[in-house]
Short mmCIF file of C-alpha atoms in Angstrom, two decimals:
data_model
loop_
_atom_site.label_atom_id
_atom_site.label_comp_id
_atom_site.label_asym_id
_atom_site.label_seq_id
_atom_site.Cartn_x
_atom_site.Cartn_y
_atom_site.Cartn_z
CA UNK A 136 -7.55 20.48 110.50
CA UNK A 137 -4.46 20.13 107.90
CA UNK A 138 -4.83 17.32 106.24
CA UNK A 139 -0.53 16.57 106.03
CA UNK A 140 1.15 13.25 104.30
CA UNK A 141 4.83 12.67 105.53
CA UNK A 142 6.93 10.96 103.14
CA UNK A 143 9.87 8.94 103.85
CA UNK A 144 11.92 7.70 101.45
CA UNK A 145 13.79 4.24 102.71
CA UNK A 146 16.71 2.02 101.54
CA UNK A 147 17.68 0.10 104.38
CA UNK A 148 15.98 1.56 106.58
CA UNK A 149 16.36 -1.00 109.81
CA UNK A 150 18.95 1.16 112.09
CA UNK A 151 16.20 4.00 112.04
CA UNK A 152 12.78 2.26 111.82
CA UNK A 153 11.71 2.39 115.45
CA UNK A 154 12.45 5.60 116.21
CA UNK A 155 11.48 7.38 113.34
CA UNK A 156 8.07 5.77 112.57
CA UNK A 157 7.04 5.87 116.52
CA UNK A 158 7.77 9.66 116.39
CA UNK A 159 5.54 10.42 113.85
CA UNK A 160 2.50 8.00 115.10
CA UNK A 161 3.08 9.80 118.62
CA UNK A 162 3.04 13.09 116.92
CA UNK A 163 1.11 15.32 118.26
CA UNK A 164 -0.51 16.60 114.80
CA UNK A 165 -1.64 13.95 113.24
CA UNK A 166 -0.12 12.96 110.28
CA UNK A 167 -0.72 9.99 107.09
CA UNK A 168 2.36 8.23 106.28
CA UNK A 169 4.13 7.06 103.22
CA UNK A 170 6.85 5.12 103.00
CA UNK A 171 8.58 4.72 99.64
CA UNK A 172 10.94 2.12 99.69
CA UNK A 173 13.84 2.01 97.30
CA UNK A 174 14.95 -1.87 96.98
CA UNK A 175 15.97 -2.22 99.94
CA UNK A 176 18.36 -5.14 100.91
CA UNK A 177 17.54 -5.59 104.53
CA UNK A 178 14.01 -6.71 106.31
CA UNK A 179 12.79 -2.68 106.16
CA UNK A 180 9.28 -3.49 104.00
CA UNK A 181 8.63 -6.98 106.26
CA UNK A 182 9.10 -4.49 109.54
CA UNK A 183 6.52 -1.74 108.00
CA UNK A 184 4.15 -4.42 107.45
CA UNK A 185 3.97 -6.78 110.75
CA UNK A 186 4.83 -3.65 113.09
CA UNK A 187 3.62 -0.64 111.56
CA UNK A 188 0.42 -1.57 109.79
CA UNK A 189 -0.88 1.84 109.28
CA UNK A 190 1.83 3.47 107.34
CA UNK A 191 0.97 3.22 103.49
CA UNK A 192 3.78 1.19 101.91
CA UNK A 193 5.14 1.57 98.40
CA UNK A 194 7.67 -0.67 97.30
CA UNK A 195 9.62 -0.29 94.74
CA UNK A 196 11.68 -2.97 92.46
CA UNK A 197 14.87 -0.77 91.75
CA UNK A 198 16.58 2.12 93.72
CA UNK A 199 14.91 4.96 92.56
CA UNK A 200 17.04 7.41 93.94
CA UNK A 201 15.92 10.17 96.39
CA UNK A 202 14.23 12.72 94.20
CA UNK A 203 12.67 10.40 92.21
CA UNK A 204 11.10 8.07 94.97
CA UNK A 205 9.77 11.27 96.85
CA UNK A 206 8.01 12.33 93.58
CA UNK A 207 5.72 9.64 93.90
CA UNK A 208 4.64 10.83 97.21
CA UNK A 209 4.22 14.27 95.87
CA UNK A 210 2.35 13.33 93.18
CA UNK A 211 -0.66 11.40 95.78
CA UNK A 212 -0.19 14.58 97.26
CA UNK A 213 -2.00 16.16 94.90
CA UNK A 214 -4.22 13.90 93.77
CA UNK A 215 -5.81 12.99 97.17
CA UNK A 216 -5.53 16.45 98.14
CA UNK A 217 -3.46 16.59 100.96
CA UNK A 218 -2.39 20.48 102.13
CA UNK A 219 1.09 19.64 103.08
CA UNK A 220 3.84 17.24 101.79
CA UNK A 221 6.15 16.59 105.00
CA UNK A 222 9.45 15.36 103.46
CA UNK A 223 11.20 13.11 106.26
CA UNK A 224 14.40 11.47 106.08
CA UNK A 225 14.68 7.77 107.16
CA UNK A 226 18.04 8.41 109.38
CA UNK A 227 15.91 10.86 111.20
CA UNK A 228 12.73 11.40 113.74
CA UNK A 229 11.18 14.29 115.55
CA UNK A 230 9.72 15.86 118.53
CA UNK A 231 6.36 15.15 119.60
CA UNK A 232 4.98 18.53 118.88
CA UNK A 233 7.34 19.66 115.87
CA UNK A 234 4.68 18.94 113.02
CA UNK A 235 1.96 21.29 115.74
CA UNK A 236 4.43 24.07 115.29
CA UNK A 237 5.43 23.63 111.99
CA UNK A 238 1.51 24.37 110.63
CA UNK A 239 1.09 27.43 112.82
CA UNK A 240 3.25 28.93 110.33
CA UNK A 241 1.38 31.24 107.68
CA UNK A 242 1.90 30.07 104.30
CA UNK A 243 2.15 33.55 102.58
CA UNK A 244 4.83 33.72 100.04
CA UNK A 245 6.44 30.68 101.84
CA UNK A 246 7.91 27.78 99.74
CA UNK A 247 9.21 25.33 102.59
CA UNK A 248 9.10 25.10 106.52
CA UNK A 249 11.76 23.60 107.87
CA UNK A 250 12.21 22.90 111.93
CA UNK A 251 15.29 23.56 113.82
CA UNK A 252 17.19 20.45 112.99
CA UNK A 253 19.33 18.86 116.11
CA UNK A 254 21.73 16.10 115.80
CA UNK A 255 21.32 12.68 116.75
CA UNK A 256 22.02 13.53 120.32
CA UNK A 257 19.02 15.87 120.26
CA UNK A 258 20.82 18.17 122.42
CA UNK A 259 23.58 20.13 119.32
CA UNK A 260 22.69 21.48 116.40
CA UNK A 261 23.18 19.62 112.95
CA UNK A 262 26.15 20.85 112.06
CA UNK A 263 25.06 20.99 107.95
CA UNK A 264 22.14 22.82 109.44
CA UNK A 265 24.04 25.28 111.31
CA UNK A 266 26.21 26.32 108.35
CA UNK A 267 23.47 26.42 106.20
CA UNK A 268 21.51 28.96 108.66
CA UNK A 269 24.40 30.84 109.88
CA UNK A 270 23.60 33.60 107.34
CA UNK A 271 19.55 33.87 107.67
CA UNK A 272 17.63 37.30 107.73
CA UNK A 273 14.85 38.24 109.72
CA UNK A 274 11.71 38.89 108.24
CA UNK A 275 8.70 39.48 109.03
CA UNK A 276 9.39 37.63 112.51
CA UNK A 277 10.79 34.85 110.39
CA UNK A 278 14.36 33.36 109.70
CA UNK A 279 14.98 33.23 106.18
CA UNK A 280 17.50 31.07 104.31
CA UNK A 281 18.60 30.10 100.87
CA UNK A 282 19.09 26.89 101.42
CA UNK A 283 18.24 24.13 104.41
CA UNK A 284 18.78 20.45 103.34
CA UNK A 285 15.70 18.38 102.95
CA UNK A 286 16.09 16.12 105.92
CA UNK A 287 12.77 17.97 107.22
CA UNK A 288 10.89 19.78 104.61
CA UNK A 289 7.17 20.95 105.12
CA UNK A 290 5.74 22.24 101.70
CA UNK A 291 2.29 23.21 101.02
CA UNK A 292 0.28 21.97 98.55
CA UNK A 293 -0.25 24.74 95.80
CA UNK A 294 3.76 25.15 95.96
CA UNK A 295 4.38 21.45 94.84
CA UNK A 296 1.42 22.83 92.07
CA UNK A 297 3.40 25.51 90.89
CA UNK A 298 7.17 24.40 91.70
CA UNK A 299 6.82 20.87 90.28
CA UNK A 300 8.36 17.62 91.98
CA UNK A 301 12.57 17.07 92.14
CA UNK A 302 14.33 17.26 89.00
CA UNK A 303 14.75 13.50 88.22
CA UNK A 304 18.28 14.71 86.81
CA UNK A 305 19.56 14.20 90.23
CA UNK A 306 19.59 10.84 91.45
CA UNK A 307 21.05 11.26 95.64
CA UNK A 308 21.91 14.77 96.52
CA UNK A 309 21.75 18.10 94.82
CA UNK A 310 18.08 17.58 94.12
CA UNK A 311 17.19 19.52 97.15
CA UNK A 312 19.76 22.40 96.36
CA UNK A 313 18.11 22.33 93.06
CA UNK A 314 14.96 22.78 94.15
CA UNK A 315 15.87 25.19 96.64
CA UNK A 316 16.83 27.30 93.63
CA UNK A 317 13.68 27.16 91.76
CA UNK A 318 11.78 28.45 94.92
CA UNK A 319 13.66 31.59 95.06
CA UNK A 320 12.86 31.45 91.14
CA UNK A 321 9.13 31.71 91.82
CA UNK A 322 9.81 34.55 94.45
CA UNK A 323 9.36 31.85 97.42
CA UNK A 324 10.88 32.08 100.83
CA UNK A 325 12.31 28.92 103.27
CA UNK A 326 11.30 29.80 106.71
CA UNK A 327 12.45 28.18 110.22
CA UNK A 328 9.71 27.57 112.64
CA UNK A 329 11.91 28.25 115.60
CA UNK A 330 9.47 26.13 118.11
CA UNK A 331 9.47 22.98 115.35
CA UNK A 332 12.36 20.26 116.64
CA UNK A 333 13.03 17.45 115.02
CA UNK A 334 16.88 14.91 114.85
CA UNK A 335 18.84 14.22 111.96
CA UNK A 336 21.12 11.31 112.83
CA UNK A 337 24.08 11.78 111.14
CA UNK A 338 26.58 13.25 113.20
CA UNK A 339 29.03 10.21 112.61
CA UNK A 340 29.76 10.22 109.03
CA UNK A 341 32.55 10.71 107.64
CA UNK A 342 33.98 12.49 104.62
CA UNK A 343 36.64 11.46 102.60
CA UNK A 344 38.44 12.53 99.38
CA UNK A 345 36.26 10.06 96.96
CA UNK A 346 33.15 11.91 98.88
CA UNK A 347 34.24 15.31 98.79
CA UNK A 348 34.85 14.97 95.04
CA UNK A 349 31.10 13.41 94.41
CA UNK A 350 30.28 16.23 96.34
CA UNK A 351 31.88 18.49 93.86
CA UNK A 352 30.53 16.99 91.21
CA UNK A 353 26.77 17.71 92.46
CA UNK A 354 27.78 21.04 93.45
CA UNK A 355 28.56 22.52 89.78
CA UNK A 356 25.50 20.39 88.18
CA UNK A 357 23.07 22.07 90.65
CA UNK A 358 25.17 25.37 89.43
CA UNK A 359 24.45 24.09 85.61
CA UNK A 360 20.91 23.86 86.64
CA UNK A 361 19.64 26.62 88.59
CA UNK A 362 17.41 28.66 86.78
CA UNK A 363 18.14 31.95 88.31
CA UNK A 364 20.96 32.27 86.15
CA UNK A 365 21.17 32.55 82.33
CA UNK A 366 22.52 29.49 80.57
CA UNK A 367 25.42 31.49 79.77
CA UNK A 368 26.29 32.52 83.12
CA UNK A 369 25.26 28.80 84.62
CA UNK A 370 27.87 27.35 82.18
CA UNK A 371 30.48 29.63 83.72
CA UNK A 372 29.66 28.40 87.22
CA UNK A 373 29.50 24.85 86.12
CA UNK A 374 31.86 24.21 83.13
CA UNK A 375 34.37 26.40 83.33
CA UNK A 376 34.38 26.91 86.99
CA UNK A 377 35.47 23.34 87.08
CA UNK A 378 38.32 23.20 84.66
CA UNK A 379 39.38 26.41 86.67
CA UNK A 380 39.97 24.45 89.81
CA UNK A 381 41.38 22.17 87.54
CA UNK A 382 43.93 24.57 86.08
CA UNK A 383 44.82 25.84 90.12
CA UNK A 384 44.98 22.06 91.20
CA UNK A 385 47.81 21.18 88.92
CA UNK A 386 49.66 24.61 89.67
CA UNK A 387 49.75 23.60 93.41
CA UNK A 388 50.90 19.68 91.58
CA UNK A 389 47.84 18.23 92.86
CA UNK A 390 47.63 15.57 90.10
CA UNK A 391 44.83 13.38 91.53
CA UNK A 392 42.61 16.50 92.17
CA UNK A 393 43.29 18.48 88.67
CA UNK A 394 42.11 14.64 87.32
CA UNK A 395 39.41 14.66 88.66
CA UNK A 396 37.87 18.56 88.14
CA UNK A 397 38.58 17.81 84.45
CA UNK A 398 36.54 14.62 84.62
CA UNK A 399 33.83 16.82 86.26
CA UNK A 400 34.00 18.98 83.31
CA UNK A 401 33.73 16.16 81.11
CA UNK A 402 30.59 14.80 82.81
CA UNK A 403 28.90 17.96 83.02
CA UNK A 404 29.41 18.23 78.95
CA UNK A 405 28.06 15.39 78.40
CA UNK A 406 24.99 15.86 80.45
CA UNK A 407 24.84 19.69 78.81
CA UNK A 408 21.34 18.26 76.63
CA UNK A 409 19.86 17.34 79.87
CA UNK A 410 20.65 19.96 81.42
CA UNK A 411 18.78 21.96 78.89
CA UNK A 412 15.53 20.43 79.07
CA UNK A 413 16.21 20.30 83.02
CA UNK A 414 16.48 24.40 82.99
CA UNK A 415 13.16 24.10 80.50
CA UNK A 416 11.08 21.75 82.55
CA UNK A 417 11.66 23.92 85.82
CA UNK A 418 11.15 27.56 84.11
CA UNK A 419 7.38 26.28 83.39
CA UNK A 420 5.33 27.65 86.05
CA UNK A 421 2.42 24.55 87.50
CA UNK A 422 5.15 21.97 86.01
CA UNK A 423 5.14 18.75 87.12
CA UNK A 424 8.09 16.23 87.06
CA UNK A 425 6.67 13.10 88.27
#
């Protein structure tokens, strides 16, 4: 039997706690699990320990951000030689036979495993999910995507060897783009196991102007990043993509928005160094970034 860690990654992680632990102790492959707690402010780390004594706790004493907090789990991973890494959101749980039908799955040229993800009425799609997997291939019997967000990600073992941890570069969101990136770099596939179910609850939030800029912002560094382009050509789609929106933006006399595409420019300048050794670090095969 698969010997499989699931890693959760929690900052205030009370709303979620009792269903998304219970799922994964009911689950029926059995699964270790790590909790890596980022600071949290509310009584998350007191609940693991009086309620859920068997998950392994890790706390730590700062936020370490998403990428960087899972990296830790990768890394015992490897060391105690586990054969899958099962990243798990905290907002999130799953169905009682999703991790069953996500190991059925051969491995062969496969990077990540994702299950359908559902909502958190388990009854509609995610709607990130859907867009993401509206243009998936067939393959082999297999949907294949670019891209799935790592709300569910099932990775085996001697891919985290060769594909390294999450570029600590990114501190909350883009690391998983990233990374999604450098598995098509090492000629990788992400898969859907269409029998795997699991619930992303998310379905409320809302997105605003501040938000959609942020997003923006991640959007051209994962650009700047991704290895499958030259640094040439990733400094087109980063740079001088953005002060091209910014050029359109004050054309249409969208002040605030032409503002704020040159201040991504800006940012993305300064971070051009790190972005180097970023591109570097990732284009080494059996890297590791913990």
């Amino acid at each position: 039997m698969a010997r499989i860690l699931t890693i959760i990654v929690s900052y205030n992680f009370e709303p979620w706690i009792h269903k998304c632990l219970p799922s994964l102790l009911d689950s029926s492959y059995p699964t270790d699990i790590l909790v890596v707690d980022n600071n949290s402010g509310d009584n998350t780390t007191q609940i693991i320990k009086e309620t859920f004594p068997t998950v392994r706790l890790i706390e730590s004493s700062e936020n370490l951000g998403f990428g960087k907090a899972n990296n830790i789990g990768l890394d015992i991973v490897l060391k105690e030689k586990y054969d899958y890494a099962f990243l798990v959101n905290q907002d999130a749980w799953l169905d009682r036979d999703c991790i069953a039908n996500l190991v059925k799955i051969n491995t062969d040229n496969i990077g990540i495993i994702s299950p359908i993800h559902y909502d958190g009425t388990e009854t509609t799609l995610d709607h990130g999910f859907a867009v993401y997997t509206k243009q998936a291939r067939t393959e082999d019997s297999y949907r294949i995507c670019s891209f799935v967000n790592a709300a569910f990600w099932f990775i085996p073992n001697p891919v985290i060897r060769k594909v390294g941890g999450f570029a600590p570069i990114f501190f909350h969101y883009g690391e998983d783009k990233d990374y999604a990136n450098r598995i098509n770099y090492y000629g990788l596939n992400i898969v859907l196991a269409e029998e795997a179910r699991a619930y992303h609850d998310r379905q409320q939030r809302k997105t605003d102007r501040k938000a959609f800029l942020k997003s923006e912002f991640v959007y051209h560094l994962t650009e700047y990043c991704n290895i499958n382009y030259t640094f040439v050509k990733a400094f087109t789609m980063a740079v001088l993509a953005s002060l091209k929106k910014m050029c359109s933006s004050l054309l249409k006399g969208h002040t605030f928005e032409a503002k704020s595409y040159f201040s991504i420019a800006f940012r993305l300048l300064v971070k051009t160094s790190a972005v180097y050794r970023t591109r570097q670090a990732n284009k080494k095969a059996f890297n590791k970034i913990f």
